mmCIF file of C-alpha atoms in Angstrom:
data_model
loop_
_atom_site.group_PDB
_atom_site.id
_atom_site.type_symbol
_atom_site.label_atom_id
_atom_site.label_comp_id
_atom_site.label_asym_id
_atom_site.label_seq_id
_atom_site.Cartn_x
_atom_site.Cartn_y
_atom_site.Cartn_z
ATOM 1 C CA MET K 19 107.853 106.883 3.287
ATOM 2 C CA ILE K 20 110.704 106.096 6.672
ATOM 3 C CA GLY K 21 111.271 102.245 5.914
ATOM 4 C CA GLN K 22 111.856 102.050 1.523
ATOM 5 C CA ALA K 23 113.930 106.005 3.043
ATOM 6 C CA SER K 24 115.796 103.393 5.265
ATOM 7 C CA TYR K 25 116.189 100.661 2.456
ATOM 8 C CA GLN K 26 117.254 103.029 0.225
ATOM 9 C CA VAL K 27 119.789 104.700 2.186
ATOM 10 C CA VAL K 28 121.301 101.540 3.419
ATOM 11 C CA ILE K 29 121.815 99.976 -0.132
ATOM 12 C CA VAL K 30 123.703 102.846 -0.836
ATOM 13 C CA VAL K 31 125.758 103.281 1.963
ATOM 14 C CA VAL K 32 127.472 99.487 1.433
ATOM 15 C CA LEU K 33 127.807 100.338 -2.318
ATOM 16 C CA MET K 34 130.295 103.582 -1.123
ATOM 17 C CA PHE K 35 131.896 102.250 1.169
ATOM 18 C CA ALA K 36 131.941 98.699 0.374
ATOM 19 C CA GLY K 37 131.440 98.959 -3.469
ATOM 20 C CA HIS K 38 134.687 98.888 -5.091
ATOM 21 C CA HIS K 39 134.240 95.371 -3.912
ATOM 22 C CA LEU K 40 132.291 95.276 -6.981
ATOM 23 C CA ALA K 41 134.317 96.415 -9.490
ATOM 24 C CA HIS K 42 137.617 95.774 -7.840
ATOM 25 C CA TRP K 43 138.650 94.405 -11.756
ATOM 26 C CA GLU K 44 138.941 97.682 -12.374
ATOM 27 C CA LEU K 45 139.792 99.625 -9.597
ATOM 28 C CA ASN K 46 142.463 96.739 -9.204
ATOM 29 C CA ARG K 47 144.588 97.607 -11.928
ATOM 30 C CA GLN K 48 144.339 100.780 -11.415
ATOM 31 C CA ASP K 49 146.069 100.728 -8.051
ATOM 32 C CA VAL K 50 143.007 102.448 -7.021
ATOM 33 C CA HIS K 51 141.096 101.896 -3.789
ATOM 34 C CA ASP K 52 137.716 102.964 -4.269
ATOM 35 C CA GLY K 53 135.659 105.917 -7.326
ATOM 36 C CA ILE K 54 136.649 109.066 -6.324
ATOM 37 C CA GLU K 55 140.999 107.926 -6.386
ATOM 38 C CA PHE K 56 139.896 106.192 -9.776
ATOM 39 C CA TYR K 57 138.623 109.476 -11.446
ATOM 40 C CA GLU K 58 141.134 111.726 -9.404
ATOM 41 C CA GLN K 59 143.750 109.793 -11.351
ATOM 42 C CA GLN K 60 141.909 108.506 -14.176
ATOM 43 C CA GLY K 61 139.958 111.606 -15.320
ATOM 44 C CA LYS K 62 136.583 108.912 -15.787
ATOM 45 C CA PHE K 63 133.773 107.734 -14.223
ATOM 46 C CA SER K 64 134.340 103.813 -12.337
ATOM 47 C CA ARG K 65 131.445 101.367 -12.299
ATOM 48 C CA GLN K 66 131.530 101.548 -8.475
ATOM 49 C CA TYR K 67 129.849 104.938 -9.094
ATOM 50 C CA THR K 68 127.495 104.041 -11.717
ATOM 51 C CA ILE K 69 126.453 100.409 -9.962
ATOM 52 C CA ILE K 70 125.616 103.291 -7.094
ATOM 53 C CA PHE K 71 123.693 105.343 -9.349
ATOM 54 C CA ASN K 72 121.716 102.914 -11.432
ATOM 55 C CA ALA K 73 121.053 100.249 -7.864
ATOM 56 C CA TYR K 74 119.368 103.663 -6.276
ATOM 57 C CA VAL K 75 117.602 104.578 -9.675
ATOM 58 C CA LEU K 76 116.416 101.126 -9.344
ATOM 59 C CA MET K 77 115.056 100.731 -6.557
ATOM 60 C CA GLN K 78 113.300 104.196 -6.997
ATOM 61 C CA LEU K 79 111.544 102.722 -10.008
ATOM 62 C CA PHE K 80 110.879 99.117 -7.984
ATOM 63 C CA ASN K 81 109.173 101.703 -5.373
ATOM 64 C CA GLU K 82 106.652 103.338 -7.379
ATOM 65 C CA ILE K 83 105.188 99.269 -7.814
ATOM 66 C CA ASN K 84 104.730 99.444 -4.138
ATOM 67 C CA CYS K 85 103.612 103.483 -4.346
ATOM 68 C CA ARG K 86 100.699 101.988 -5.765
ATOM 69 C CA LYS K 87 99.456 100.288 -2.811
ATOM 70 C CA LEU K 88 99.406 103.465 -0.030
ATOM 71 C CA GLN K 89 96.772 101.560 2.527
ATOM 72 C CA GLY K 90 98.838 98.089 2.881
ATOM 73 C CA GLU K 91 97.491 96.021 1.076
ATOM 74 C CA TRP K 92 100.012 93.317 0.323
ATOM 75 C CA ASN K 93 99.388 92.570 -3.741
ATOM 76 C CA VAL K 94 101.628 95.294 -5.227
ATOM 77 C CA PHE K 95 101.182 93.902 -8.745
ATOM 78 C CA GLU K 96 97.260 93.576 -9.057
ATOM 79 C CA GLY K 97 95.659 95.382 -11.689
ATOM 80 C CA ILE K 98 98.696 96.979 -13.096
ATOM 81 C CA SER K 99 98.529 96.039 -16.268
ATOM 82 C CA GLU K 100 94.912 97.788 -16.247
ATOM 83 C CA ASN K 101 96.697 101.301 -15.671
ATOM 84 C CA LYS K 102 98.320 101.877 -19.301
ATOM 85 C CA TYR K 103 99.861 105.832 -18.522
ATOM 86 C CA PHE K 104 101.942 103.892 -15.288
ATOM 87 C CA THR K 105 103.347 100.784 -17.474
ATOM 88 C CA ARG K 106 104.101 102.429 -20.476
ATOM 89 C CA ILE K 107 106.292 105.614 -18.139
ATOM 90 C CA TRP K 108 108.067 103.124 -16.615
ATOM 91 C CA ILE K 109 108.905 100.982 -19.241
ATOM 92 C CA THR K 110 110.292 103.869 -21.150
ATOM 93 C CA THR K 111 111.745 104.485 -17.595
ATOM 94 C CA ILE K 112 113.682 101.283 -17.174
ATOM 95 C CA ILE K 113 115.211 101.999 -21.313
ATOM 96 C CA LEU K 114 116.138 105.390 -20.580
ATOM 97 C CA GLN K 115 117.994 104.270 -17.448
ATOM 98 C CA VAL K 116 119.571 101.324 -18.999
ATOM 99 C CA LEU K 117 120.298 103.440 -22.451
ATOM 100 C CA PHE K 118 122.116 106.131 -19.409
ATOM 101 C CA ALA K 119 123.871 103.317 -17.574
ATOM 102 C CA GLN K 120 124.943 101.241 -20.323
ATOM 103 C CA PHE K 121 125.440 104.349 -22.611
ATOM 104 C CA GLY K 122 125.559 107.053 -21.422
ATOM 105 C CA GLY K 123 128.888 107.281 -20.288
ATOM 106 C CA ALA K 124 130.397 110.706 -18.795
ATOM 107 C CA TYR K 125 127.561 113.022 -20.581
ATOM 108 C CA VAL K 126 125.198 110.744 -17.257
ATOM 109 C CA GLY K 127 128.882 110.614 -14.764
ATOM 110 C CA CYS K 128 128.433 106.773 -15.572
ATOM 111 C CA SER K 129 131.109 104.653 -16.678
ATOM 112 C CA GLY K 130 131.936 104.666 -20.399
ATOM 113 C CA ARG K 131 132.059 100.851 -21.123
ATOM 114 C CA GLY K 132 129.163 100.095 -18.891
ATOM 115 C CA LEU K 133 128.030 97.851 -16.432
ATOM 116 C CA SER K 134 129.238 93.945 -17.013
ATOM 117 C CA PHE K 135 125.811 91.443 -16.884
ATOM 118 C CA GLY K 136 127.218 90.601 -13.054
ATOM 119 C CA GLN K 137 126.587 93.192 -12.161
ATOM 120 C CA TRP K 138 123.207 94.996 -14.166
ATOM 121 C CA MET K 139 121.817 91.505 -12.164
ATOM 122 C CA PHE K 140 123.318 92.414 -8.878
ATOM 123 C CA CYS K 141 121.234 96.134 -9.426
ATOM 124 C CA ILE K 142 118.138 95.310 -10.532
ATOM 125 C CA GLY K 143 117.802 92.571 -7.324
ATOM 126 C CA VAL K 144 118.679 95.426 -4.886
ATOM 127 C CA GLY K 145 115.867 97.453 -6.921
ATOM 128 C CA ALA K 146 113.279 94.753 -6.755
ATOM 129 C CA GLY K 147 114.800 94.251 -3.176
ATOM 130 C CA SER K 148 112.316 97.050 -2.370
ATOM 131 C CA ILE K 149 109.156 95.525 -3.107
ATOM 132 C CA PRO K 150 110.065 92.305 -0.616
ATOM 133 C CA TRP K 151 110.971 95.024 1.574
ATOM 134 C CA GLN K 152 107.527 96.755 1.402
ATOM 135 C CA PHE K 153 105.742 93.678 2.598
ATOM 136 C CA VAL K 154 108.306 93.279 6.176
ATOM 137 C CA VAL K 155 107.580 97.233 6.459
ATOM 138 C CA ASN K 156 103.993 96.525 5.901
ATOM 139 C CA PHE K 157 103.973 93.433 8.538
ATOM 140 C CA ILE K 158 105.342 95.663 11.124
ATOM 141 C CA ALA K 159 102.665 98.665 10.583
ATOM 142 C CA ASN K 160 99.669 96.366 10.790
ATOM 143 C CA LYS K 161 101.052 94.718 13.767
ATOM 144 C CA THR K 162 102.000 98.121 15.307
ATOM 145 C CA SER K 163 98.472 100.088 14.100
ATOM 146 C CA HIS K 164 95.969 96.244 15.422
ATOM 147 C CA LEU K 165 98.263 97.442 19.597
ATOM 148 C CA ASP K 166 97.518 101.390 18.831
ATOM 149 C CA GLU K 167 94.168 100.469 18.308
ATOM 150 C CA ALA K 168 93.941 98.102 21.035
ATOM 151 C CA LYS K 169 95.362 100.637 23.440
ATOM 152 C CA GLY K 170 92.361 103.100 22.092
ATOM 153 C CA GLY K 171 94.045 104.936 19.269
ATOM 154 C CA LEU K 172 92.921 105.981 16.076
ATOM 155 C CA GLY K 173 95.097 103.175 13.870
ATOM 156 C CA ARG K 174 97.254 103.514 11.223
ATOM 157 C CA PHE K 175 95.531 105.409 8.760
ATOM 158 C CA GLY K 176 93.690 107.813 11.287
ATOM 159 C CA VAL K 177 90.325 106.513 11.482
ATOM 160 C CA GLY K 178 89.557 103.311 13.832
ATOM 161 C CA ASN K 179 90.323 99.882 13.265
ATOM 162 C CA VAL K 180 89.342 98.117 10.117
ATOM 163 C CA SER K 181 85.210 97.925 10.695
ATOM 164 C CA GLN K 182 85.079 101.621 11.387
ATOM 165 C CA ARG K 183 86.380 102.513 7.403
ATOM 166 C CA SER K 184 83.571 103.386 5.392
ATOM 167 C CA SER K 185 83.070 100.145 2.370
ATOM 168 C CA ILE K 186 82.446 102.058 -0.567
ATOM 169 C CA HIS K 187 85.419 101.451 -2.777
ATOM 170 C CA HIS K 188 86.029 103.637 -6.673
ATOM 171 C CA GLY K 189 88.729 101.401 -8.308
ATOM 172 C CA SER K 190 91.925 101.142 -5.559
ATOM 173 C CA VAL K 191 91.218 104.172 -3.430
ATOM 174 C CA SER K 192 89.293 104.162 -0.462
ATOM 175 C CA VAL K 193 86.954 106.868 -0.082
ATOM 176 C CA PHE K 194 86.186 107.554 3.780
ATOM 177 C CA SER K 195 82.752 108.848 4.976
ATOM 178 C CA ASP K 196 82.831 112.191 6.518
ATOM 179 C CA ASP K 197 81.987 111.752 9.771
ATOM 180 C CA MET K 198 85.396 109.953 9.919
ATOM 181 C CA LYS K 199 87.807 112.581 8.546
ATOM 182 C CA LYS K 200 86.378 114.595 10.453
ATOM 183 C CA GLN K 201 87.519 112.754 13.047
ATOM 184 C CA SER K 202 90.810 112.038 11.325
ATOM 185 C CA ILE K 203 91.677 115.520 11.407
ATOM 186 C CA ARG K 204 90.473 116.482 15.195
ATOM 187 C CA SER K 205 93.619 113.425 15.775
ATOM 188 C CA ILE K 206 95.654 115.313 13.599
ATOM 189 C CA ARG K 207 95.520 118.902 15.435
ATOM 190 C CA GLY K 208 95.111 117.193 18.769
ATOM 191 C CA ARG K 209 98.326 116.419 18.106
ATOM 192 C CA ILE K 210 99.892 118.873 16.484
#
C-alpha cells in the first residue's frame, strides 16, 4: 500500500509543480506560469490540472489491476478475463474517465478543450506505470520478508515462511489453517 501511495504522491507533486511544461503552449499564450494563474485570469480550468486529474484517476484504475493479487504474485493479469464484473466495471470506468476528461469541461473541473493525443499518452503511461512499480514493491517486500524469516520473524504475511502456509487454494485466495491464523493474531497482538 505504501509503495503505490508513494508512486502516486510523487507523480502528482511533480505534475503540480513541473506539469506546466506539459500544457506550456496554453499557459504561454496567456502569459501565465501555472494552472492556478490561468484560472485566476481566464476563469477556466487549465490542461495542467486536467492532466493531474486524469493521471491520478488512471493510476487508480491501473492499481485496481495490481490489487487483484495481494500476496506478492508477479502476474497481476492472471485470470483477469475470468472475472466479468471486474472487467466490465474497469472498462466502464475507463470510458467514463475519457468522457469526463475530454468532454466534461467545467462541469467536472477539466479544461474545456480536453487533452491532446500526446497528453493522453502521457497520462496512460503514468497510470500504467503503477504496474511495473508494483513489481519493484513486490521485489523489495519479498527480499525484506526473507531477511525477516531468516531472523526468526513471521515474514511478509505474518504466518511464517512459504513452506508453513497451507497448500489449500480456492481460486486465487489462499486459505490458512486455524493454527496459522491464531499464530498470526498472537504475533499482531504482541506487536501492538
